[in-house]
Amino acid sequence: MTTRGFPEGFAWGVATSAYQIEGSTAADGRGTSIWDTFAHTPGRVLNGENGDVANDHYTRYAEDVALMASLGVGAYRFSLSWPRIMPGGTVNQGGLDFYRRLADTLLEAGITPYATLYHWDLPQELEDAGGWPARDTAYRFADYAAVVREALGDRVKHWFTVNEPWCSAFLGYASGDHAPGLRSPELAVRAAHHLLLAHGLAAPVLREGDGLAGAAPNLYAVSPASDSELDLDAARRIDGLQNRFFLDALLRGSYPEDVVRDLAPFGFEDVVQAGDMELIGGPIDFLGVNYYSRHTVSAESDGGVVATSPFASASPWPGASHVSFVHGGRPVTDMGWEVDPGGLHEILTRVAKEYPSVPLYITENGAAYVDTVVDGEIDDHERLSYIEAHLAACHDAIADGVPLKGYFAWSFMDNFEWGWGYGKRFGLVHVDYETQKRTPKSSARWYGQISRQNGLP
Ligand SMILES: N#[N+]C[C@@H]1[C@@H](O)[C@H](O)[C@@H](O)[C@@H]2O[C@H]12
């Protein structure tokens, strides 16, 4: 019974990424990524875990697609492994064949493929040549996009260029929490611009013919802990780096002046070259929004700082390293992130109101909770409640005029949670990593029903 219906054709999906689930990191010609290197470096990932095996999805993809179809989801957002497709800069048909098989299996099951080209696994040789701080990497990404478009464009029509460029740039090159694990705000601001330039160069390639493309930034609602001038300025800085830097560039073709000013001490103005912003702000068919929580920030108090990594790290916030992230009093997930569906409504209506109109997808939304297996069943009611509340926020946003076209739950199944290893479980489907057994949680069956009926009760 549906009392809160979604628009006809709304895409109900699940999402994953290559390094987090595939495993088979040396199979069929795959090259090394920065996450292979990072995860094999002691002290970088909790318990020394890595993606060498992960969910063994590279060999179990058909079983996983069949499980998706049995649940009733209609769309699957996955990522392509750049080092599997272009190791050492050369085209690897063995890698492309995997994604041809995956896309064909999805289409045969009636599931629409949505492919992300970059979900953090940069080929190591490109990092050795300078990584995202080096402008040339953006042009190598455009070459990769052309190979992907040529090889998979007959099967895949929906493309996302880059996933969460904020994480790649600021966790990868400023805080060191993510691969390649560097701690230089100067390199981070260069990386942020070149990740967007990569998007700007690749999008026209992916949009050739019947291709549809966008990017998938991670956006947060941001609030000051108090109305003091210092806290208000802290919120401006964090909102600027997390949200407006990416939204203004992608949707207006310019960077916000206050953020450019804040980043000047890190050499940011030397990064942007003539023509870059026209490319970055070029036409897209949709924008992905990854949303998880709200940032409540303070420049004064340190009332219970929210950790961003299992390890002590440097600040990922150039020009705002003095800012603390505090608890706003809401329930939290196993990541320590506050549950705030109102923040999702806030972000969606803000993008719809303040930026040029563009169709939106929730490309990631979900929660980690500690799951307990009882007689082979997992009753993950907290995760189900989290998703239900955020879907209700999506329904309200659509009613308020937001052109929301789909929702992808993060994640289809438990997987390698970056610096946290396998200890944080976001999946609708439980994975026993000893046996690779998949078990749908109660949230999976519920979400499949919502997908099939295209609405909430
Ligand atoms: N952490 N966390 C969960 C989830 C992560 O697993 C995804 O790979 C990222 O795109 C995004 O950070 C969100």
Short mmCIF file of C-alpha atoms and ligand atoms in Angstrom, two decimals:
data_model
loop_
_atom_site.label_atom_id
_atom_site.label_comp_id
_atom_site.label_asym_id
_atom_site.label_seq_id
_atom_site.Cartn_x
_atom_site.Cartn_y
_atom_site.Cartn_z
CA MET A 1 0.00 0.00 0.00
CA THR A 2 1.56 3.31 -1.09
CA THR A 3 0.45 6.59 0.39
CA ARG A 4 3.57 8.51 -0.64
CA GLY A 5 4.15 7.69 -4.27
CA PHE A 6 7.23 8.72 -6.26
CA PRO A 7 7.12 9.97 -9.88
CA GLU A 8 6.67 7.38 -12.60
CA GLY A 9 10.05 6.16 -13.81
CA PHE A 10 11.83 7.07 -10.57
CA ALA A 11 15.05 5.01 -10.43
CA TRP A 12 15.31 2.78 -7.37
CA GLY A 13 18.86 1.53 -7.09
CA VAL A 14 21.72 0.29 -5.02
CA ALA A 15 25.34 1.39 -5.21
CA THR A 16 28.85 -0.02 -4.78
CA SER A 17 32.37 0.73 -5.99
CA ALA A 18 35.06 -1.37 -7.64
CA TYR A 19 37.80 -1.41 -5.03
CA GLN A 20 35.32 -1.96 -2.22
CA ILE A 21 33.76 -5.15 -3.61
CA GLU A 22 35.59 -6.64 -6.63
CA GLY A 23 38.72 -8.29 -5.24
CA SER A 24 40.77 -10.11 -7.95
CA THR A 25 43.16 -7.19 -7.87
CA ALA A 26 45.70 -8.91 -10.15
CA ALA A 27 43.33 -10.83 -12.43
CA ASP A 28 43.20 -10.55 -16.22
CA GLY A 29 45.76 -7.78 -16.53
CA ARG A 30 44.53 -5.41 -13.81
CA GLY A 31 47.18 -2.93 -12.75
CA THR A 32 47.85 -1.48 -9.30
CA SER A 33 45.77 1.37 -7.90
CA ILE A 34 46.69 3.86 -5.20
CA TRP A 35 44.28 2.04 -2.90
CA ASP A 36 46.14 -1.25 -3.41
CA THR A 37 49.34 0.55 -2.39
CA PHE A 38 47.71 2.48 0.47
CA ALA A 39 45.90 -0.52 1.96
CA HIS A 40 49.10 -2.58 1.89
CA THR A 41 50.96 0.14 3.77
CA PRO A 42 51.03 -0.64 7.51
CA GLY A 43 49.04 1.75 9.69
CA ARG A 44 46.76 3.03 6.92
CA VAL A 45 43.75 0.71 7.22
CA LEU A 46 42.31 -0.64 10.46
CA ASN A 47 43.55 -4.18 11.20
CA GLY A 48 45.71 -4.02 8.07
CA GLU A 49 42.73 -5.00 5.91
CA ASN A 50 42.68 -4.48 2.13
CA GLY A 51 40.63 -5.06 -1.03
CA ASP A 52 42.62 -8.02 -2.39
CA VAL A 53 39.58 -10.32 -2.01
CA ALA A 54 36.82 -8.00 -0.69
CA ASN A 55 33.44 -9.45 -1.71
CA ASP A 56 34.95 -11.47 -4.56
CA HIS A 57 32.46 -9.69 -6.78
CA TYR A 58 34.73 -10.04 -9.81
CA THR A 59 33.93 -13.77 -9.86
CA ARG A 60 30.52 -13.63 -8.14
CA TYR A 61 28.95 -10.79 -10.13
CA ALA A 62 26.24 -12.97 -11.71
CA GLU A 63 25.10 -14.19 -8.27
CA ASP A 64 25.06 -10.62 -7.02
CA VAL A 65 23.05 -9.34 -9.97
CA ALA A 66 20.56 -12.18 -9.52
CA LEU A 67 20.20 -11.19 -5.86
CA MET A 68 19.61 -7.54 -6.82
CA ALA A 69 16.92 -8.62 -9.27
CA SER A 70 15.26 -10.90 -6.71
CA LEU A 71 15.06 -7.97 -4.29
CA GLY A 72 13.31 -5.83 -6.90
CA VAL A 73 15.75 -2.95 -7.44
CA GLY A 74 15.73 -1.48 -10.95
CA ALA A 75 19.09 0.29 -11.14
CA TYR A 76 22.68 -0.43 -10.09
CA ARG A 77 25.38 2.19 -9.64
CA PHE A 78 28.83 0.63 -9.77
CA SER A 79 32.28 1.95 -10.58
CA LEU A 80 34.79 1.00 -13.23
CA SER A 81 38.32 0.21 -12.11
CA TRP A 82 40.61 2.51 -14.11
CA PRO A 83 43.68 0.27 -13.48
CA ARG A 84 41.65 -2.77 -14.60
CA ILE A 85 40.74 -1.04 -17.87
CA MET A 86 43.95 0.94 -18.61
CA PRO A 87 46.89 -0.52 -16.64
CA GLY A 88 50.07 1.39 -17.51
CA GLY A 89 48.01 3.56 -19.85
CA THR A 90 47.23 0.77 -22.29
CA VAL A 91 43.77 -0.65 -23.01
CA ASN A 92 43.21 -4.01 -21.30
CA GLN A 93 40.46 -5.96 -23.04
CA GLY A 94 40.41 -8.46 -20.16
CA GLY A 95 39.33 -5.68 -17.85
CA LEU A 96 36.78 -4.30 -20.29
CA ASP A 97 35.37 -7.80 -20.83
CA PHE A 98 34.45 -7.99 -17.13
CA TYR A 99 32.40 -4.81 -17.39
CA ARG A 100 30.84 -5.97 -20.66
CA ARG A 101 29.76 -9.17 -18.87
CA LEU A 102 28.49 -7.21 -15.87
CA ALA A 103 26.50 -4.75 -17.99
CA ASP A 104 25.00 -7.53 -20.12
CA THR A 105 23.99 -9.46 -17.00
CA LEU A 106 22.35 -6.37 -15.52
CA LEU A 107 20.44 -5.59 -18.70
CA GLU A 108 19.27 -9.20 -19.02
CA ALA A 109 17.97 -8.95 -15.44
CA GLY A 110 16.10 -5.74 -16.23
CA ILE A 111 18.45 -3.61 -14.13
CA THR A 112 19.72 -0.31 -15.58
CA PRO A 113 23.50 0.15 -15.24
CA TYR A 114 24.83 3.50 -13.97
CA ALA A 115 28.62 3.53 -14.17
CA THR A 116 31.01 5.79 -12.25
CA LEU A 117 34.38 6.19 -13.94
CA TYR A 118 36.35 7.32 -10.91
CA HIS A 119 35.67 6.05 -7.40
CA TRP A 120 39.13 6.74 -5.95
CA ASP A 121 41.27 3.96 -7.43
CA LEU A 122 43.77 5.99 -9.48
CA PRO A 123 46.33 3.88 -11.37
CA GLN A 124 49.50 3.92 -9.28
CA GLU A 125 51.67 4.90 -12.24
CA LEU A 126 49.65 8.10 -12.61
CA GLU A 127 50.15 8.87 -8.92
CA ASP A 128 53.87 8.25 -9.41
CA ALA A 129 53.74 10.84 -12.21
CA GLY A 130 52.17 13.43 -9.90
CA GLY A 131 48.64 12.17 -9.21
CA TRP A 132 45.69 14.53 -9.09
CA PRO A 133 47.87 17.54 -8.17
CA ALA A 134 49.37 17.16 -11.67
CA ARG A 135 47.25 18.71 -14.43
CA ASP A 136 48.15 15.95 -16.90
CA THR A 137 46.15 13.41 -14.85
CA ALA A 138 42.95 15.17 -15.91
CA TYR A 139 43.87 14.60 -19.56
CA ARG A 140 44.69 10.95 -18.90
CA PHE A 141 41.19 10.68 -17.38
CA ALA A 142 39.69 12.05 -20.59
CA ASP A 143 41.60 9.37 -22.56
CA TYR A 144 40.17 6.73 -20.19
CA ALA A 145 36.67 8.11 -20.67
CA ALA A 146 37.01 7.78 -24.44
CA VAL A 147 38.07 4.13 -24.08
CA VAL A 148 35.16 3.41 -21.75
CA ARG A 149 32.63 5.19 -23.95
CA GLU A 150 33.80 3.25 -27.00
CA ALA A 151 33.82 -0.12 -25.27
CA LEU A 152 30.71 0.10 -23.08
CA GLY A 153 28.60 2.89 -24.59
CA ASP A 154 26.33 0.41 -26.35
CA ARG A 155 25.37 -1.06 -22.95
CA VAL A 156 25.73 1.84 -20.50
CA LYS A 157 23.94 5.15 -21.08
CA HIS A 158 24.20 6.72 -17.62
CA TRP A 159 27.65 7.85 -16.52
CA PHE A 160 29.09 9.57 -13.48
CA THR A 161 32.56 11.00 -14.05
CA VAL A 162 33.98 11.46 -10.54
CA ASN A 163 32.70 10.28 -7.17
CA GLU A 164 33.11 12.62 -4.19
CA PRO A 165 36.03 14.72 -5.49
CA TRP A 166 36.17 16.34 -2.04
CA CYS A 167 37.27 13.02 -0.54
CA SER A 168 39.80 12.24 -3.28
CA ALA A 169 41.37 15.68 -2.95
CA PHE A 170 41.16 16.55 0.74
CA LEU A 171 41.29 13.12 2.39
CA GLY A 172 43.81 11.87 -0.16
CA TYR A 173 46.20 14.82 -0.25
CA ALA A 174 45.51 17.00 2.85
CA SER A 175 44.55 14.78 5.79
CA GLY A 176 46.21 11.58 4.54
CA ASP A 177 43.22 9.47 5.63
CA HIS A 178 42.74 8.15 2.10
CA ALA A 179 45.05 7.09 -0.71
CA PRO A 180 47.63 8.26 -1.60
CA GLY A 181 47.93 9.37 2.05
CA LEU A 182 49.67 12.72 1.56
CA ARG A 183 49.38 15.67 3.95
CA SER A 184 49.77 18.82 1.89
CA PRO A 185 46.92 21.35 1.61
CA GLU A 186 48.78 22.87 -1.34
CA LEU A 187 48.61 19.57 -3.22
CA ALA A 188 45.01 19.05 -2.12
CA VAL A 189 43.70 22.29 -3.65
CA ARG A 190 45.46 21.43 -6.91
CA ALA A 191 43.92 17.96 -6.82
CA ALA A 192 40.45 19.37 -6.22
CA HIS A 193 40.66 21.56 -9.30
CA HIS A 194 42.11 18.84 -11.51
CA LEU A 195 39.44 16.33 -10.45
CA LEU A 196 36.85 18.86 -11.61
CA LEU A 197 38.84 19.53 -14.77
CA ALA A 198 38.85 15.77 -15.38
CA HIS A 199 35.07 15.86 -15.13
CA GLY A 200 34.92 18.80 -17.54
CA LEU A 201 37.10 17.03 -20.11
CA ALA A 202 35.34 13.66 -19.81
CA ALA A 203 31.69 14.73 -19.69
CA PRO A 204 31.47 15.82 -23.36
CA VAL A 205 33.07 12.50 -24.37
CA LEU A 206 30.55 10.47 -22.35
CA ARG A 207 27.64 12.62 -23.59
CA GLU A 208 28.35 11.86 -27.24
CA GLY A 209 25.40 10.19 -28.96
CA ASP A 210 22.88 8.89 -26.45
CA GLY A 211 25.19 9.07 -23.44
CA LEU A 212 24.04 10.93 -20.31
CA ALA A 213 26.57 12.17 -17.77
CA GLY A 214 27.08 14.03 -14.50
CA ALA A 215 29.29 14.07 -11.43
CA ALA A 216 28.59 12.80 -7.89
CA PRO A 217 29.84 15.21 -5.21
CA ASN A 218 29.27 14.54 -1.51
CA LEU A 219 27.21 17.31 0.06
CA TYR A 220 26.44 17.99 3.69
CA ALA A 221 24.01 20.27 5.46
CA VAL A 222 26.19 22.64 7.50
CA SER A 223 25.24 24.48 10.72
CA PRO A 224 27.19 26.70 13.14
CA ALA A 225 27.24 25.38 16.71
CA SER A 226 26.23 28.88 17.87
CA ASP A 227 25.44 32.25 16.29
CA SER A 228 28.77 33.72 17.34
CA GLU A 229 30.73 35.45 14.59
CA LEU A 230 33.51 32.87 14.87
CA ASP A 231 31.11 29.93 14.52
CA LEU A 232 29.24 31.60 11.66
CA ASP A 233 32.54 32.08 9.85
CA ALA A 234 33.46 28.44 10.58
CA ALA A 235 30.21 27.31 8.96
CA ARG A 236 30.86 29.57 5.95
CA ARG A 237 34.30 28.06 5.46
CA ILE A 238 33.18 24.44 5.79
CA ASP A 239 30.10 24.95 3.62
CA GLY A 240 32.37 26.65 1.09
CA LEU A 241 34.90 23.82 0.91
CA GLN A 242 32.41 20.94 1.14
CA ASN A 243 29.53 22.22 -0.95
CA ARG A 244 29.88 25.55 -2.76
CA PHE A 245 33.37 24.88 -4.21
CA PHE A 246 31.95 21.92 -6.15
CA LEU A 247 28.39 23.10 -6.79
CA ASP A 248 29.45 26.54 -8.07
CA ALA A 249 32.12 25.03 -10.33
CA LEU A 250 29.90 22.29 -11.76
CA LEU A 251 26.67 24.27 -12.10
CA ARG A 252 27.89 27.85 -12.59
CA GLY A 253 31.37 27.40 -14.07
CA SER A 254 33.03 29.51 -11.36
CA TYR A 255 34.47 29.14 -7.88
CA PRO A 256 32.96 31.09 -4.96
CA GLU A 257 35.04 34.21 -4.33
CA ASP A 258 35.21 33.69 -0.56
CA VAL A 259 36.56 30.17 -0.98
CA VAL A 260 39.13 31.32 -3.57
CA ARG A 261 40.21 33.92 -1.03
CA ASP A 262 40.40 31.32 1.76
CA LEU A 263 42.53 29.05 -0.47
CA ALA A 264 44.90 31.75 -1.74
CA PRO A 265 47.54 30.94 0.95
CA PHE A 266 47.72 27.43 -0.53
CA GLY A 267 48.48 28.61 -4.06
CA PHE A 268 45.02 27.91 -5.43
CA GLU A 269 44.85 30.83 -7.86
CA ASP A 270 47.87 29.48 -9.78
CA VAL A 271 45.99 26.26 -10.52
CA VAL A 272 43.14 27.52 -12.68
CA GLN A 273 44.04 28.04 -16.33
CA ALA A 274 42.14 29.86 -19.09
CA GLY A 275 39.21 27.79 -20.33
CA ASP A 276 39.13 25.44 -17.34
CA MET A 277 35.95 26.83 -15.79
CA GLU A 278 34.02 26.71 -19.06
CA LEU A 279 34.88 23.01 -19.30
CA ILE A 280 34.07 22.28 -15.64
CA GLY A 281 30.77 24.11 -15.84
CA GLY A 282 29.87 22.56 -19.20
CA PRO A 283 26.54 20.83 -19.88
CA ILE A 284 25.57 17.80 -17.80
CA ASP A 285 22.41 15.72 -17.84
CA PHE A 286 22.09 15.24 -14.09
CA LEU A 287 23.96 15.77 -10.83
CA GLY A 288 24.51 13.00 -8.30
CA VAL A 289 24.24 13.90 -4.63
CA ASN A 290 25.90 11.72 -2.01
CA TYR A 291 24.36 12.63 1.32
CA TYR A 292 24.93 11.09 4.77
CA SER A 293 24.70 13.70 7.49
CA ARG A 294 25.05 17.26 8.72
CA HIS A 295 28.23 19.06 9.81
CA THR A 296 27.75 21.08 13.01
CA VAL A 297 30.85 23.23 13.34
CA SER A 298 32.50 25.47 15.86
CA ALA A 299 35.57 27.67 15.86
CA GLU A 300 35.38 28.03 19.63
CA SER A 301 34.20 24.92 21.41
CA ASP A 302 35.53 21.42 21.00
CA GLY A 303 32.40 19.79 22.40
CA GLY A 304 32.92 16.21 21.35
CA VAL A 305 34.68 16.31 18.01
CA VAL A 306 33.42 13.86 15.36
CA ALA A 307 36.29 11.74 14.02
CA THR A 308 36.77 11.39 10.26
CA SER A 309 39.27 8.55 10.42
CA PRO A 310 40.30 5.64 12.64
CA PHE A 311 43.75 7.22 12.81
CA ALA A 312 45.00 10.58 13.96
CA SER A 313 45.39 12.64 10.82
CA ALA A 314 46.00 16.16 9.55
CA SER A 315 43.10 18.51 8.77
CA PRO A 316 41.28 17.98 5.44
CA TRP A 317 40.11 21.58 5.54
CA PRO A 318 42.62 24.08 4.13
CA GLY A 319 41.85 27.49 5.65
CA ALA A 320 39.55 25.90 8.23
CA SER A 321 41.87 23.61 10.18
CA HIS A 322 40.86 25.48 13.35
CA VAL A 323 37.24 24.31 13.02
CA SER A 324 35.84 21.56 15.25
CA PHE A 325 33.05 19.21 14.19
CA VAL A 326 30.74 18.77 17.14
CA HIS A 327 27.71 16.66 17.94
CA GLY A 328 24.40 18.46 17.46
CA GLY A 329 22.52 16.12 19.82
CA ARG A 330 21.02 13.80 17.20
CA PRO A 331 21.24 9.98 17.16
CA VAL A 332 24.39 8.73 15.44
CA THR A 333 25.26 5.77 13.22
CA ASP A 334 28.16 3.37 13.75
CA MET A 335 30.35 5.90 11.93
CA GLY A 336 29.48 8.51 14.58
CA TRP A 337 27.58 10.50 11.93
CA GLU A 338 24.40 12.23 13.03
CA VAL A 339 21.14 11.00 11.54
CA ASP A 340 19.56 14.08 9.96
CA PRO A 341 17.08 13.48 7.12
CA GLY A 342 16.08 17.13 7.36
CA GLY A 343 19.59 17.92 6.14
CA LEU A 344 18.91 15.99 2.96
CA HIS A 345 15.74 18.01 2.29
CA GLU A 346 17.75 21.15 3.04
CA ILE A 347 20.50 20.28 0.55
CA LEU A 348 18.11 19.20 -2.21
CA THR A 349 15.91 22.28 -1.98
CA ARG A 350 18.99 24.50 -1.76
CA VAL A 351 20.51 23.06 -4.95
CA ALA A 352 17.17 23.30 -6.73
CA LYS A 353 16.61 26.90 -5.60
CA GLU A 354 20.09 28.42 -5.79
CA TYR A 355 21.54 26.76 -8.89
CA PRO A 356 20.57 26.40 -12.54
CA SER A 357 18.01 23.62 -12.86
CA VAL A 358 19.46 20.15 -13.33
CA PRO A 359 17.92 16.70 -12.70
CA LEU A 360 19.23 15.19 -9.47
CA TYR A 361 19.91 11.66 -8.25
CA ILE A 362 20.70 10.62 -4.71
CA THR A 363 23.72 8.60 -5.75
CA GLU A 364 24.52 7.52 -2.20
CA ASN A 365 22.61 7.51 1.07
CA GLY A 366 22.73 4.88 3.81
CA ALA A 367 24.09 4.02 7.24
CA ALA A 368 26.51 1.77 9.04
CA TYR A 369 25.15 -0.03 12.06
CA VAL A 370 26.38 -3.06 13.97
CA ASP A 371 24.48 -6.04 12.56
CA THR A 372 23.71 -9.23 14.48
CA VAL A 373 22.99 -12.52 12.73
CA VAL A 374 20.35 -14.51 14.63
CA ASP A 375 19.34 -17.89 13.17
CA GLY A 376 20.57 -16.73 9.77
CA GLU A 377 18.52 -13.52 9.83
CA ILE A 378 19.62 -9.90 10.27
CA ASP A 379 17.01 -7.50 11.62
CA ASP A 380 18.67 -4.15 10.80
CA HIS A 381 15.75 -1.95 11.85
CA GLU A 382 18.00 1.08 12.53
CA ARG A 383 19.31 1.04 8.96
CA LEU A 384 15.79 0.53 7.63
CA SER A 385 14.55 3.48 9.69
CA TYR A 386 17.45 5.64 8.47
CA ILE A 387 16.65 4.94 4.83
CA GLU A 388 12.90 5.34 5.34
CA ALA A 389 13.40 8.75 6.95
CA HIS A 390 15.68 9.91 4.14
CA LEU A 391 13.30 8.64 1.49
CA ALA A 392 10.54 10.60 3.20
CA ALA A 393 12.79 13.67 2.93
CA CYS A 394 13.22 12.91 -0.79
CA HIS A 395 9.45 12.63 -1.19
CA ASP A 396 8.99 16.00 0.51
CA ALA A 397 11.68 17.57 -1.67
CA ILE A 398 9.97 16.31 -4.83
CA ALA A 399 6.69 17.77 -3.56
CA ASP A 400 8.59 21.05 -3.12
CA GLY A 401 9.60 21.00 -6.78
CA VAL A 402 13.02 19.33 -6.66
CA PRO A 403 13.67 17.41 -9.93
CA LEU A 404 14.80 14.23 -8.15
CA LYS A 405 14.99 11.30 -10.58
CA GLY A 406 16.30 8.45 -8.47
CA TYR A 407 17.81 7.12 -5.26
CA PHE A 408 20.70 4.68 -4.81
CA ALA A 409 21.04 3.09 -1.40
CA TRP A 410 24.61 2.85 -0.13
CA SER A 411 25.33 0.07 -0.20
CA PHE A 412 23.99 -3.01 -1.95
CA MET A 413 26.14 -5.16 0.31
CA ASP A 414 28.64 -4.79 3.15
CA ASN A 415 32.06 -3.97 1.72
CA PHE A 416 35.57 -2.57 2.32
CA GLU A 417 34.96 0.73 4.11
CA TRP A 418 38.25 2.40 3.20
CA GLY A 419 40.33 3.29 6.29
CA TRP A 420 37.87 1.44 8.51
CA GLY A 421 38.36 -1.87 6.69
CA TYR A 422 35.49 -4.34 6.90
CA GLY A 423 34.36 -3.35 10.37
CA LYS A 424 31.77 -0.81 9.21
CA ARG A 425 28.76 -2.40 7.54
CA PHE A 426 26.62 -0.22 5.22
CA GLY A 427 25.05 -3.04 3.23
CA LEU A 428 21.40 -3.91 2.69
CA VAL A 429 22.87 -7.38 2.20
CA HIS A 430 25.11 -8.94 4.82
CA VAL A 431 28.39 -10.51 3.70
CA ASP A 432 30.15 -13.25 5.67
CA TYR A 433 33.72 -12.63 4.56
CA GLU A 434 34.84 -16.08 5.68
CA THR A 435 32.38 -17.83 3.38
CA GLN A 436 31.34 -14.98 1.03
CA LYS A 437 27.72 -15.87 1.86
CA ARG A 438 25.29 -13.10 1.05
CA THR A 439 22.24 -12.69 3.33
CA PRO A 440 19.60 -10.02 2.64
CA LYS A 441 18.93 -8.01 5.79
CA SER A 442 15.42 -6.90 6.70
CA SER A 443 16.24 -3.53 5.12
CA ALA A 444 16.93 -5.23 1.77
CA ARG A 445 13.56 -6.90 1.61
CA TRP A 446 11.83 -3.71 2.74
CA TYR A 447 13.73 -1.57 0.20
CA GLY A 448 12.89 -4.00 -2.59
CA GLN A 449 9.22 -3.71 -1.74
CA ILE A 450 9.43 0.10 -1.74
CA SER A 451 11.17 -0.10 -5.13
CA ARG A 452 8.54 -2.38 -6.61
CA GLN A 453 5.64 -0.23 -5.36
CA ASN A 454 7.47 3.02 -6.21
CA GLY A 455 6.55 4.67 -2.97
CA LEU A 456 6.44 4.71 0.82
CA PRO A 457 3.54 3.47 2.90
N1 LIG B 1 32.14 6.33 4.56
N2 LIG B 1 31.39 5.90 3.97
C1 LIG B 1 30.37 5.33 3.22
C2 LIG B 1 30.52 5.69 1.70
C3 LIG B 1 31.76 5.06 1.09
O1 LIG B 1 31.78 3.67 1.30
C4 LIG B 1 31.70 5.38 -0.40
O2 LIG B 1 32.72 4.70 -1.13
C5 LIG B 1 31.90 6.89 -0.63
O3 LIG B 1 31.52 7.21 -1.97
C6 LIG B 1 31.13 7.74 0.38
O4 LIG B 1 31.70 7.86 1.63
C7 LIG B 1 30.57 7.20 1.55
#
